Coordinates of C-alpha atoms and ligand atoms in Angstrom, one line a residue:
M107 CA -30.3 0.0 -18.9
S108 CA -30.5 -3.4 -17.5
R109 CA -29.4 -4.3 -14.1
E110 CA -27.8 -7.4 -13.1
A111 CA -29.6 -10.0 -11.2
G112 CA -29.0 -10.1 -7.8
S113 CA -26.8 -7.2 -7.7
P114 CA -27.8 -4.6 -4.8
S115 CA -30.1 -1.9 -6.0
G116 CA -29.5 2.1 -5.8
K117 CA -30.5 3.4 -2.3
D118 CA -28.3 1.5 0.1
N119 CA -25.8 0.3 -2.6
M120 CA -22.8 2.3 -1.4
N121 CA -23.5 1.5 2.5
S122 CA -24.3 -2.1 1.7
T123 CA -21.1 -2.8 -0.5
L124 CA -19.0 -1.0 2.5
N125 CA -20.5 -3.2 5.0
N126 CA -19.6 -6.3 2.8
I127 CA -16.2 -5.0 2.8
T128 CA -15.8 -4.5 6.6
K129 CA -17.7 -7.3 8.1
N130 CA -16.1 -10.1 8.9
E131 CA -19.0 -12.5 9.8
V132 CA -18.9 -16.2 10.9
P133 CA -21.1 -18.1 8.4
K134 CA -24.6 -19.0 9.5
S135 CA -23.9 -22.9 8.7
A136 CA -21.3 -22.7 11.8
Y137 CA -24.4 -21.5 13.8
V138 CA -26.5 -24.5 12.8
L139 CA -23.5 -26.9 13.2
I140 CA -22.9 -25.6 17.0
L141 CA -26.6 -25.9 17.7
L142 CA -26.7 -29.5 16.4
I143 CA -23.6 -30.3 18.4
Y144 CA -25.3 -28.9 21.4
F145 CA -28.6 -30.8 20.7
I146 CA -26.7 -33.9 20.6
S147 CA -24.6 -33.4 23.7
T148 CA -27.9 -32.6 25.8
V149 CA -29.7 -35.7 24.4
T150 CA -26.5 -38.0 25.3
L151 CA -26.5 -35.9 28.8
S152 CA -29.9 -36.9 29.5
G153 CA -29.4 -40.6 28.4
L154 CA -26.6 -40.8 30.6
S155 CA -28.1 -39.6 33.4
R156 CA -30.7 -42.2 33.6
N157 CA -28.5 -45.1 32.4
Q158 CA -26.9 -47.2 35.2
G159 CA -24.5 -49.0 33.2
S160 CA -20.7 -48.8 33.0
I161 CA -18.0 -49.0 30.3
M162 CA -14.0 -49.7 30.5
F163 CA -12.1 -46.2 30.1
M164 CA -8.4 -46.3 30.5
G165 CA -8.3 -49.6 32.2
M166 CA -11.1 -48.8 34.9
N167 CA -14.7 -49.9 34.8
A168 CA -16.2 -46.3 35.1
P169 CA -19.9 -45.5 35.4
L170 CA -21.7 -43.8 32.6
S171 CA -22.9 -41.0 35.1
A172 CA -19.2 -40.3 35.5
F173 CA -19.3 -38.7 32.0
L174 CA -22.3 -36.4 32.9
G175 CA -19.8 -33.5 33.7
V176 CA -18.0 -33.9 30.2
F177 CA -21.2 -33.2 28.4
S178 CA -22.6 -30.8 30.9
S179 CA -19.3 -28.5 30.4
L180 CA -19.6 -29.2 26.6
G181 CA -22.9 -27.8 26.6
N182 CA -22.1 -24.8 28.4
I183 CA -19.0 -24.0 26.4
L184 CA -21.1 -24.5 23.1
I185 CA -23.7 -21.9 24.5
M186 CA -21.1 -19.3 25.4
L187 CA -19.7 -19.9 21.9
I188 CA -22.7 -19.1 20.2
V189 CA -22.9 -15.7 22.2
V190 CA -19.2 -14.8 21.2
L191 CA -19.5 -15.7 17.4
F192 CA -23.1 -14.8 16.8
G193 CA -23.7 -11.5 18.7
K194 CA -27.3 -10.8 19.0
L195 CA -28.6 -13.7 17.4
G196 CA -26.4 -16.1 19.6
F197 CA -27.2 -14.0 22.7
I198 CA -31.1 -14.6 22.2
T199 CA -30.7 -18.3 21.2
S200 CA -28.3 -19.2 24.3
L201 CA -30.8 -17.2 26.9
T202 CA -33.8 -18.9 25.2
I203 CA -32.0 -22.3 25.7
L204 CA -31.0 -21.6 29.4
I205 CA -34.4 -20.2 30.2
L206 CA -36.2 -23.2 28.7
Q207 CA -34.2 -25.5 30.6
Y208 CA -35.4 -24.0 33.9
P209 CA -38.8 -25.8 34.2
V210 CA -37.3 -29.2 33.6
I211 CA -34.4 -28.6 36.2
L212 CA -36.8 -27.1 38.8
V213 CA -39.4 -30.1 38.2
N214 CA -36.5 -32.5 38.9
V215 CA -35.0 -30.7 41.9
F216 CA -38.6 -29.9 43.8
M217 CA -40.9 -32.4 42.6
R218 CA -38.6 -35.6 41.9
H219 CA -36.1 -34.6 44.5
S220 CA -33.4 -35.5 42.1
V221 CA -30.2 -34.6 43.8
T222 CA -28.0 -34.4 40.6
S223 CA -30.0 -31.8 39.1
I224 CA -29.1 -29.4 42.1
S225 CA -25.7 -28.8 40.2
G226 CA -27.7 -28.1 37.1
L227 CA -29.7 -25.5 38.8
F228 CA -26.5 -23.7 39.9
S229 CA -24.7 -24.4 36.6
N230 CA -27.6 -23.2 34.5
T231 CA -27.8 -19.7 36.6
F232 CA -24.0 -19.1 36.3
T233 CA -24.3 -19.9 32.7
V234 CA -27.0 -17.1 32.4
V235 CA -24.7 -14.8 34.4
A236 CA -21.8 -15.7 32.2
V237 CA -23.8 -15.3 28.9
I238 CA -25.1 -11.8 30.0
L239 CA -21.7 -10.6 30.8
I240 CA -20.0 -11.9 27.6
Y241 CA -22.6 -10.3 25.4
T242 CA -22.6 -6.9 27.0
N243 CA -18.9 -6.9 26.9
N244 CA -18.9 -8.1 23.5
R245 CA -21.2 -5.6 22.2
K246 CA -18.6 -2.8 23.3
V247 CA -15.9 -4.5 21.6
R248 CA -17.9 -5.1 18.6
K249 CA -18.8 -1.2 18.2
Y250 CA -15.5 -0.2 18.7
Q251 CA -14.2 -2.7 15.9
E252 CA -16.8 -1.4 13.6
R253 CA -15.7 2.3 14.3
V254 CA -12.0 1.3 13.6
S255 CA -12.9 -0.9 10.4
E256 CA -15.3 2.0 9.1
Q257 CA -12.3 4.6 9.4
A258 CA -10.0 2.1 7.4
V259 CA -12.4 2.1 4.6
M260 CA -13.3 5.7 4.5
D261 CA -11.5 9.0 3.1
A262 CA -10.8 11.4 6.0
L263 CA -11.3 14.6 4.2
T264 CA -14.4 13.8 2.0
G265 CA -16.0 10.8 4.0
I266 CA -16.5 8.7 0.9
P267 CA -14.8 5.4 0.6
N268 CA -11.1 5.5 0.3
R269 CA -8.5 3.6 -2.0
F270 CA -8.4 0.7 0.1
A271 CA -12.4 0.2 -0.1
C272 CA -12.4 0.4 -3.8
N273 CA -9.4 -2.1 -4.2
E274 CA -11.2 -4.4 -1.9
L275 CA -14.5 -4.2 -3.8
M276 CA -12.6 -4.9 -7.0
R277 CA -10.8 -7.8 -5.4
D278 CA -14.3 -9.2 -4.4
L279 CA -15.9 -8.8 -7.8
V280 CA -13.1 -10.4 -9.4
R281 CA -13.2 -13.3 -7.1
R282 CA -16.8 -13.5 -7.8
G283 CA -16.1 -13.3 -11.4
S284 CA -18.8 -10.6 -11.7
K285 CA -18.7 -8.1 -14.6
F286 CA -17.9 -4.7 -13.8
A287 CA -16.2 -1.4 -15.0
V288 CA -13.7 0.8 -13.1
V289 CA -13.3 4.4 -14.1
S290 CA -10.4 6.6 -13.3
I291 CA -11.3 10.2 -12.7
D292 CA -8.9 13.1 -12.5
L293 CA -10.2 16.7 -12.1
N294 CA -9.1 19.2 -14.5
N295 CA -7.1 22.1 -13.5
F296 CA -7.6 21.3 -9.7
K297 CA -4.0 22.2 -9.1
S298 CA -4.7 26.0 -10.2
I299 CA -7.6 26.2 -7.6
N300 CA -5.5 25.3 -4.8
D301 CA -2.4 27.5 -6.0
T302 CA -4.8 30.5 -6.5
M303 CA -7.5 30.1 -4.0
G304 CA -5.5 27.9 -1.3
N305 CA -5.5 24.5 0.1
L306 CA -8.8 25.4 2.2
V307 CA -10.8 26.2 -0.8
G308 CA -9.3 23.3 -2.5
D309 CA -10.3 20.7 0.4
E310 CA -13.9 22.4 0.0
V311 CA -14.1 21.8 -3.7
L312 CA -13.1 18.2 -3.0
K313 CA -15.6 17.7 -0.3
K314 CA -18.4 19.0 -2.5
V315 CA -17.6 17.0 -5.7
A316 CA -17.3 13.9 -3.5
T317 CA -20.9 14.6 -1.7
R318 CA -22.4 15.3 -5.1
W319 CA -21.1 11.9 -6.5
K320 CA -21.9 10.0 -3.7
E321 CA -25.4 11.0 -3.3
L322 CA -25.8 10.2 -7.1
A323 CA -24.2 6.7 -6.5
D324 CA -26.7 6.0 -3.9
S325 CA -29.7 7.2 -5.5
G326 CA -29.1 5.0 -8.4
K327 CA -30.2 7.7 -10.6
A328 CA -27.7 6.6 -13.1
G329 CA -29.5 3.3 -13.6
T330 CA -26.6 1.2 -12.9
V331 CA -25.0 0.0 -9.4
D332 CA -22.3 2.5 -8.7
F333 CA -19.5 2.7 -6.0
I334 CA -17.5 5.9 -5.8
A335 CA -14.2 6.4 -3.8
R336 CA -11.6 9.1 -3.7
L337 CA -8.1 7.7 -4.1
G338 CA -6.1 10.8 -3.0
G339 CA -5.7 14.4 -4.3
D340 CA -8.0 15.1 -7.3
E341 CA -8.4 11.3 -8.3
F342 CA -11.5 9.5 -7.7
A343 CA -12.5 6.0 -9.0
L344 CA -15.9 4.8 -10.0
I345 CA -16.9 1.2 -10.1
I346 CA -20.0 0.5 -12.3
R347 CA -22.1 -2.8 -12.1
G348 CA -25.3 -3.9 -13.5
Y349 CA -25.0 -2.4 -16.9
G350 CA -25.9 -4.0 -20.2
T351 CA -23.7 -2.7 -23.1
D352 CA -20.5 -0.5 -23.2
D353 CA -23.0 2.4 -24.1
S354 CA -24.4 2.1 -20.5
I355 CA -21.1 2.4 -19.2
V356 CA -20.7 5.9 -21.2
N357 CA -24.3 7.1 -20.3
T358 CA -23.6 6.4 -16.5
I359 CA -20.3 8.5 -16.6
K360 CA -22.2 11.1 -18.5
V361 CA -24.5 11.3 -15.6
Y362 CA -21.5 11.5 -13.2
E363 CA -19.8 14.3 -15.6
N364 CA -23.0 16.4 -15.8
T365 CA -23.3 16.2 -12.3
L366 CA -19.8 17.6 -11.9
K367 CA -20.4 20.3 -14.5
E368 CA -23.2 22.1 -12.3
K369 CA -21.9 25.3 -10.5
L370 CA -20.3 24.9 -7.5
T371 CA -20.2 27.9 -5.0
I372 CA -17.6 28.4 -2.2
D373 CA -17.3 31.6 -0.3
D374 CA -19.2 33.5 -2.9
C375 CA -17.1 32.4 -5.8
D376 CA -18.5 30.0 -8.3
Y377 CA -16.4 27.2 -9.9
Y378 CA -17.0 25.2 -13.0
L379 CA -15.4 21.9 -12.9
T380 CA -14.5 19.0 -15.5
A381 CA -12.9 16.0 -15.5
C382 CA -11.1 13.0 -17.4
F383 CA -12.8 9.7 -17.3
G384 CA -11.0 6.6 -18.5
Y385 CA -12.3 3.4 -17.9
A386 CA -11.6 -0.4 -18.3
E387 CA -13.9 -3.4 -18.2
F388 CA -13.4 -6.8 -15.9
P389 CA -12.8 -9.2 -17.4
T390 CA -12.6 -8.2 -21.3
D391 CA -9.6 -5.6 -20.7
D392 CA -7.9 -7.1 -17.9
A393 CA -8.6 -10.3 -15.6
S394 CA -6.7 -8.9 -12.5
E395 CA -8.0 -5.9 -10.1
I396 CA -4.6 -5.0 -9.6
T397 CA -3.6 -4.2 -13.2
L398 CA -7.4 -3.2 -14.4
F399 CA -7.1 0.0 -12.8
S400 CA -3.9 0.7 -14.3
C401 CA -5.6 0.2 -17.8
A402 CA -8.4 2.9 -16.7
D403 CA -5.8 5.0 -15.5
A404 CA -3.8 4.8 -18.9
A405 CA -7.0 5.4 -20.8
M406 CA -7.4 8.7 -18.3
H407 CA -4.0 9.7 -19.0
E408 CA -4.4 9.3 -22.7
I409 CA -7.3 11.9 -22.6
K410 CA -5.1 14.4 -20.7
R411 CA -2.3 13.8 -23.5
R412 CA -4.8 14.1 -26.2
G413 CA -6.2 17.3 -24.6
K414 CA -9.5 16.7 -26.6
A415 CA -12.9 18.0 -25.6
N416 CA -14.1 14.3 -25.3
H417 CA -13.4 13.6 -21.5
I418 CA -14.6 9.8 -21.6
L419 CA -12.4 7.2 -23.0
H420 CA -12.5 3.6 -23.0
F421 CA -8.9 1.5 -22.6
S422 CA -7.1 0.5 -25.4
P423 CA -3.8 -1.6 -25.4
E424 CA -2.1 0.8 -27.4
F425 CA -2.2 3.6 -24.8
I426 CA 0.4 1.8 -22.9
N427 CA 3.1 -1.0 -23.8
K428 CA 0.4 -2.6 -21.7
E429 CA 1.9 -6.2 -21.6
K430 CA 5.4 -5.2 -20.6
D431 CA 4.5 -2.7 -18.4
L432 CA 2.0 -4.8 -16.4
E433 CA 4.1 -7.6 -16.4
T434 CA 6.7 -5.6 -14.5
E435 CA 4.1 -4.1 -12.3
R436 CA 3.0 -7.6 -11.5
K437 CA 6.9 -8.5 -10.7
I438 CA 7.2 -5.5 -8.5
R439 CA 4.2 -6.3 -6.5
T440 CA 5.0 -10.0 -6.1
A441 CA 8.6 -9.0 -5.2
L442 CA 7.4 -6.3 -2.3
E443 CA 4.9 -8.9 -1.1
N444 CA 7.2 -11.6 -0.8
D445 CA 10.0 -9.3 0.6
T446 CA 12.5 -10.4 -2.4
V447 CA 13.8 -7.1 -3.5
F448 CA 17.3 -7.0 -2.7
F449 CA 20.5 -4.8 -3.2
N450 CA 23.9 -4.9 -4.9
L451 CA 26.6 -2.7 -3.6
Q452 CA 29.1 -0.9 -6.3
P453 CA 32.4 0.0 -4.9
Q454 CA 33.0 4.0 -5.1
Y455 CA 37.0 4.7 -4.9
D456 CA 38.9 8.1 -4.5
I457 CA 41.2 9.0 -7.4
N458 CA 44.1 7.0 -5.8
H459 CA 42.1 3.7 -6.0
K460 CA 41.5 3.7 -2.1
L461 CA 37.7 2.7 -1.3
R462 CA 35.6 5.4 -0.4
G463 CA 32.4 3.3 0.1
F464 CA 29.5 1.8 -1.9
E465 CA 26.1 2.8 -3.7
A466 CA 23.3 0.6 -3.0
L467 CA 21.3 -0.4 -5.8
A468 CA 18.0 -2.3 -6.0
R469 CA 17.7 -5.8 -7.5
M470 CA 14.6 -8.0 -8.5
K471 CA 14.4 -11.3 -9.9
D472 CA 11.4 -12.6 -12.1
S473 CA 9.7 -15.8 -11.3
E474 CA 12.2 -17.6 -13.5
G475 CA 15.0 -16.1 -11.4
K476 CA 16.2 -13.9 -14.2
I477 CA 17.4 -10.3 -13.0
V478 CA 14.9 -7.2 -13.8
S479 CA 16.9 -4.2 -14.4
P480 CA 15.9 -1.1 -12.1
C481 CA 16.1 0.8 -15.3
E482 CA 13.0 -1.0 -16.1
F483 CA 11.3 -1.3 -12.8
I484 CA 12.2 1.9 -11.0
P485 CA 10.1 4.1 -13.7
I486 CA 7.2 1.7 -13.3
A487 CA 7.4 1.8 -9.5
E488 CA 7.1 5.6 -9.5
K489 CA 4.2 5.3 -11.8
I490 CA 2.0 3.0 -9.7
G491 CA 3.3 4.7 -6.4
L492 CA 5.5 2.0 -5.0
V493 CA 9.1 3.2 -5.4
D494 CA 8.9 4.4 -1.8
Q495 CA 8.6 0.5 -0.7
I496 CA 11.7 -0.2 -3.0
D497 CA 13.6 2.6 -1.6
L498 CA 12.7 1.6 2.0
S499 CA 13.4 -2.0 1.3
V500 CA 16.7 -1.4 -0.2
F501 CA 17.8 1.1 2.7
R502 CA 16.7 -1.2 5.3
K503 CA 18.4 -4.5 4.0
S504 CA 21.6 -2.5 3.1
A505 CA 21.7 -0.3 6.0
E506 CA 21.5 -3.4 8.5
F507 CA 24.2 -5.2 6.4
F508 CA 26.6 -2.3 6.3
A509 CA 26.1 -1.4 10.0
G510 CA 27.3 -5.0 11.0
V511 CA 30.3 -5.2 8.7
L512 CA 31.4 -1.6 9.9
K513 CA 31.4 -3.2 13.4
K514 CA 34.2 -5.6 11.9
T515 CA 36.4 -2.9 10.4
D516 CA 38.4 0.4 11.1
A517 CA 37.5 1.7 7.7
D518 CA 35.5 4.7 7.6
L519 CA 33.1 3.9 4.5
T520 CA 30.1 5.4 3.1
L521 CA 26.8 3.8 2.1
S522 CA 25.0 5.7 -0.7
I523 CA 21.3 5.1 -1.1
N524 CA 19.1 6.1 -3.8
I525 CA 15.7 8.1 -2.9
S526 CA 13.5 8.9 -5.6
V527 CA 11.9 12.2 -5.4
K528 CA 8.3 11.0 -5.5
H529 CA 9.5 9.2 -2.2
L530 CA 11.1 12.2 -0.7
M531 CA 7.9 14.3 -1.2
K532 CA 5.7 11.8 0.8
N533 CA 4.6 13.0 4.3
N534 CA 6.2 10.4 6.4
F535 CA 9.7 10.2 4.5
L536 CA 11.6 11.7 7.6
E537 CA 10.1 9.2 10.0
E538 CA 10.6 6.3 7.7
M539 CA 14.3 7.1 7.6
K540 CA 14.9 7.7 11.1
E541 CA 13.2 4.2 12.1
I542 CA 15.3 2.4 9.8
I543 CA 18.6 4.4 11.0
D544 CA 17.4 3.4 14.6
I545 CA 16.6 0.1 14.0
S546 CA 19.8 -0.9 11.8
G547 CA 22.1 1.3 13.9
I548 CA 23.9 2.5 11.0
P549 CA 26.3 5.8 12.1
V550 CA 24.6 8.8 10.0
K551 CA 28.2 10.0 9.3
N552 CA 28.5 6.6 7.0
L553 CA 25.3 7.3 5.2
E554 CA 24.6 9.2 1.9
V555 CA 21.4 9.9 0.3
E556 CA 21.5 10.3 -3.5
I557 CA 18.5 12.3 -5.0
T558 CA 18.3 13.0 -8.7
E559 CA 18.5 16.4 -10.4
S560 CA 14.7 16.4 -11.0
I561 CA 14.6 17.8 -7.5
M562 CA 14.8 21.1 -9.1
V563 CA 11.2 21.3 -9.5
D564 CA 12.0 23.5 -6.7
S565 CA 9.4 22.1 -4.4
E566 CA 9.6 23.6 -0.9
R567 CA 8.7 20.3 0.5
A568 CA 11.7 18.5 -1.0
M569 CA 14.1 21.4 0.1
Y570 CA 12.8 21.0 3.7
C571 CA 13.3 17.2 3.6
I572 CA 16.7 17.9 2.1
D573 CA 17.6 20.2 5.0
E574 CA 16.1 17.9 7.9
I575 CA 18.5 15.1 6.2
K576 CA 21.5 17.3 6.3
K577 CA 20.5 18.4 9.9
M578 CA 20.3 14.5 10.7
G579 CA 24.1 14.4 9.8
I580 CA 23.4 12.4 6.7
R581 CA 25.6 13.4 3.4
V582 CA 23.6 14.5 0.2
A583 CA 24.4 13.6 -3.1
I584 CA 23.1 14.9 -6.7
D585 CA 22.6 11.9 -8.7
D586 CA 23.0 12.0 -12.3
F587 CA 24.0 15.5 -12.6
G588 CA 24.0 17.2 -16.1
T589 CA 20.9 15.3 -17.3
G590 CA 18.0 17.3 -16.0
Y591 CA 17.9 21.1 -15.7
S592 CA 21.3 21.8 -14.3
S593 CA 21.6 25.4 -13.1
L594 CA 24.0 27.1 -10.8
S595 CA 21.4 28.7 -8.9
Y596 CA 19.6 25.6 -8.1
L597 CA 23.1 24.1 -7.2
N598 CA 23.7 26.7 -4.9
K599 CA 20.2 26.2 -3.1
I600 CA 20.9 22.3 -2.3
P601 CA 22.9 21.9 0.6
A602 CA 24.8 19.0 -1.3
D603 CA 27.8 17.3 -0.6
L604 CA 28.7 15.5 -3.5
L605 CA 28.1 15.8 -7.3
K606 CA 27.6 12.7 -9.3
I607 CA 28.4 13.3 -12.9
D608 CA 26.0 11.2 -15.0
K609 CA 27.8 8.4 -17.2
S610 CA 26.3 9.8 -20.5
F611 CA 29.0 12.7 -20.0
I612 CA 31.8 10.4 -19.2
D613 CA 31.0 8.5 -22.2
E614 CA 31.4 11.4 -24.5
M615 CA 34.2 12.9 -22.5
N616 CA 37.2 11.9 -24.6
S617 CA 35.4 12.1 -28.2
S618 CA 36.0 15.7 -28.5
D619 CA 37.7 18.7 -26.6
S620 CA 34.5 20.4 -25.7
S621 CA 32.9 17.2 -24.1
R622 CA 36.1 17.0 -22.2
Q623 CA 36.0 20.9 -21.3
Y624 CA 32.5 20.5 -20.1
V625 CA 33.2 17.7 -17.6
A626 CA 36.2 19.6 -16.3
S627 CA 34.1 22.9 -16.0
I628 CA 31.5 20.8 -13.7
I629 CA 34.3 19.5 -11.6
Q630 CA 35.4 23.2 -11.5
I631 CA 32.0 24.6 -10.6
G632 CA 31.5 21.7 -7.9
H633 CA 34.6 22.7 -6.2
I634 CA 34.0 26.3 -6.2
L635 CA 30.4 25.5 -4.6
G636 CA 32.3 23.5 -2.0
L637 CA 31.1 20.2 -3.4
E638 CA 33.0 17.0 -4.0
V639 CA 32.6 15.4 -7.4
I640 CA 32.2 12.0 -8.4
S641 CA 32.3 10.3 -11.8
E642 CA 29.8 7.6 -12.7
G643 CA 30.1 4.9 -15.2
V644 CA 33.9 5.1 -15.8
E645 CA 35.0 2.0 -17.9
S646 CA 38.4 2.7 -19.9
P647 CA 41.8 3.7 -18.5
D648 CA 41.5 6.8 -20.9
Q649 CA 38.5 8.1 -19.2
L650 CA 40.4 7.6 -15.9
D651 CA 43.6 9.1 -16.8
V652 CA 41.5 12.4 -18.1
L653 CA 39.5 12.3 -14.6
K654 CA 42.8 12.4 -12.8
E655 CA 44.0 15.2 -14.7
I656 CA 40.9 17.4 -14.5
G657 CA 40.7 16.9 -10.9
C658 CA 37.9 14.6 -10.0
D659 CA 37.7 13.4 -6.7
F660 CA 36.0 10.1 -6.8
I661 CA 35.3 7.2 -9.6
Q662 CA 32.5 4.8 -9.8
G663 CA 32.5 2.4 -12.5
F664 CA 33.1 -0.9 -13.8
I665 CA 36.9 -0.1 -14.4
W666 CA 37.4 -0.6 -10.7
G667 CA 34.1 -2.4 -9.8
R668 CA 30.8 -3.7 -10.9
P669 CA 27.7 -3.9 -8.4
L670 CA 28.7 -6.8 -6.0
A671 CA 26.6 -9.6 -4.2
S672 CA 26.8 -8.4 -0.2
E673 CA 29.2 -11.4 0.4
D674 CA 31.7 -10.0 -1.9
A675 CA 31.2 -6.3 -1.1
E676 CA 32.0 -7.6 2.5
K677 CA 35.1 -9.2 1.8
L678 CA 36.4 -5.8 -0.1
M679 CA 35.3 -3.9 3.2
L680 CA 37.2 -6.1 5.3
S681 CA 40.3 -5.6 3.2
A682 CA 40.3 -2.1 3.1
Ligands
LIG242 P1 22.3 5.5 -10.6 O1 22.0 5.8 -9.4 O2 22.7 6.4 -11.4 O3 23.1 4.4 -10.3 C1 24.3 3.9 -11.2 C2 23.9 2.8 -12.4 O4 24.8 2.9 -13.4 C3 23.8 1.6 -11.8 O5 22.8 0.9 -12.8 C4 25.3 1.1 -12.0 O6 25.3 -0.7 -12.1 C5 25.5 1.7 -13.6 N1 26.9 1.6 -13.5 C6 27.9 2.0 -12.7 N2 29.0 1.9 -13.4 C7 28.8 1.6 -14.7 C8 29.7 1.4 -15.9 O7 31.0 1.6 -15.5 N3 29.2 1.0 -16.8 C9 27.8 0.9 -17.0 N4 27.4 0.5 -18.2 N5 27.1 1.0 -16.1 C10 27.5 1.4 -14.7 P2 21.6 -0.1 -12.3 O8 21.9 -0.9 -10.9 O9 20.9 -0.6 -13.6 O10 20.8 1.3 -11.6 C11 20.1 2.2 -12.7 C12 19.5 3.1 -11.8 O11 18.3 2.8 -11.2 C13 20.1 3.9 -11.0 O12 21.1 4.9 -11.5 C14 19.0 4.5 -10.2 O13 18.4 5.7 -10.7 C15 17.8 3.4 -10.2 N6 18.0 2.7 -8.9 C16 19.0 1.7 -8.6 N7 18.8 1.2 -7.4 C17 17.6 2.0 -6.6 C18 16.9 2.2 -5.6 O14 17.0 1.5 -4.5 N8 16.0 3.4 -5.4 C19 15.8 4.0 -6.4 N9 14.9 5.2 -6.4 N10 16.3 4.0 -7.6 C20 17.3 2.9 -8.0
LIG243 MG1 22.5 6.6 -7.7
LIG244 MG1 23.4 8.2 -11.2

C-alpha cells in the first residue's frame, strides 16, 4: 500500500493531527520579521547616539539625539513581543539579545564614561526582569489553554478525538486539497447490550472499542494514515489518508473490522461485536467536508437497510436523493450560520371566530430568496441533528416578538411552538427553554408546546420533559393527532391540554359518513379525557359547518387565516 508523500507516519499520527487542530501558532515568518525590525531599530539607535545633527520636526529644529528614546522603546517593545508570541523560543532569543548587550553597555559606562549609557543599563535590566515575568506568566496561561483546547477535541468517555476534532481535520484536508476517505461506523446491536447489561457495561464496551481502534491508528499497522474519532453514542468516524487505490481503503477498513471482532471481555462476560462501515472519498464523492460525511453515513445506513453480511460499502448517489437532500442540508447550515431562519404566525380561532392565538411556523429562504418549505427542511434537519437549532431559533424570535406585542394589548393570546421529538430528547432541552422564556419575558401561561404523536415511543425521558414543561406552567398540545400510533392508553399518559386533529382527517371528513364519524369520535374522546380539540387545515365552509356541529373547540386553517408575517400578525393581535 502506498503512502502519500509528506503525510504523517504511523506512530504519532493521531497526536500530531490533534496538535495541528488545537495549536494556534504565530507563523515563523513573523518571528524573522520582528527580529529584522529590531535589528534595524538598534542600528538606527546607535547611529543616532553618535550623530550630533538635527532635523526639522513639527516646526522645531530637533537634535537627532531626541529620537533615541523612541528607538530604545521600540526595541524593548519588540523584545517583549517576541516573548509573548513565540514562547520558549522567543524567551531564549530575547534573553540572549539582552545579555549580549551588557558588555557593550558596561564598557560604555565604566570605561568610556558615557552618561547616556547609564539609562541603557537600567532599561536593559528592567527589560530582563519584564521578559522573565512575562515568560513565566505566559507559560501558566499557555498550559491552561492547552488543557482547554485538548478537552475541546477529546471525547470525555473514551478519551479519543470527538466530532469537533473530526470535522476540523476534514475541513483542513479539504482546504489543502488532500485526498482522503471518511468512514461512518455504527456498531451493530449496541442498543441491546445497553438494554440488557446496563449503561455502565455499554460505556465499558465503547471505551474498549475506542482504545483498540486508537492503538491501531497510532500503530499505522493498517498501512495508511488513520484518524479515529467518536461522534456520539455508538457512532465512530475513521479518516483514512495515504492510500493508493480504492482497494487500499477497503483493506484498511477490514483491519479495523477484524480488530473489532476479537473477543471483548467485561466482568467475565464475552462480547463479540460487529459494525457497519460506510465510506465516501474526497474529492470524488463530494467536494465539501460538510456533506462528505453525510455521503459516508448514507452508505452506512444502506448496509443496515440491506441487512447483508457485507459490512463495508462505498457511497453511491442512489443511496440518497443526494443532490436534493445535500442542497437542502447546505441551505439549512447557511440559514443557521447567518441566523436567517425566521417565522410566520398562523392564527387559531375559537369556533365563534374569536382569536385564540398563533402557531409559529419555521421559514427559510434559499440563496435566490425563494421560501423553502418546512416539510422539506425539517425532516432533513432532524436527520442531520440540527432541528433543535431551528426549533430554538423560531422559539427565541417568535417569543421575543410575541412578548413585545402582548404588552400592547389586553388580549390573552397563546403562542404555540413546534418542538421536534429529537429536540425534546436532548439533555439540555429544559435549560434551553427556560433561558429563552427568561430572556424574552413571555408569560408561560401564554405559551404552548406542540409535540407530534411520534412521542408515543414511550420514552421515559420524553415523558419526564413533558411533565417538566407542564410544571413550568406551559400548555402541551399533541400535534398531527391520528397520523401516528394513536392509542387511548397513550393519550391518557401524556398530560396534554390540546389535541390537534391532522389536516388529512379534515380533508376526508366530508367524503363519507364514517370519516365524519371518525373526527366526531376523536373530539368526543378528547373531551372525555379533559382535552380541548383544534382542527388543522380547515379550508372550506362545509368543513367549518360540520366541525361546529360536532363540537370542535378551535379552528386553524386557510379559511380564517394563512400563516402571516410578524407585522400582519401584530395588527391582528392589536385588533383582537
Ligand atoms: P404542523 O405543525 O402540523 O403545522 C401546520 C401546517 O399546516 C403548516 O404548514 C401550515 O401552514 C399548514 N396549514 C395550516 N392550515 C392549512 C390549510 O388550511 N391548508 C393547507 N394546505 N395547509 C395548512 P407548514 O408551515 O408548511 O409546516 C409544515 C410542518 O413543518 C409543520 O406541521 C411542522 O410539523 C413542521 N414545522 C414547522 N415549523 C416548525 C418548527 O419550528 N419546528 C419543528 N420541529 N417543526 C416545524
Ligand atoms: Mg404544529
Ligand atoms: Mg400539525
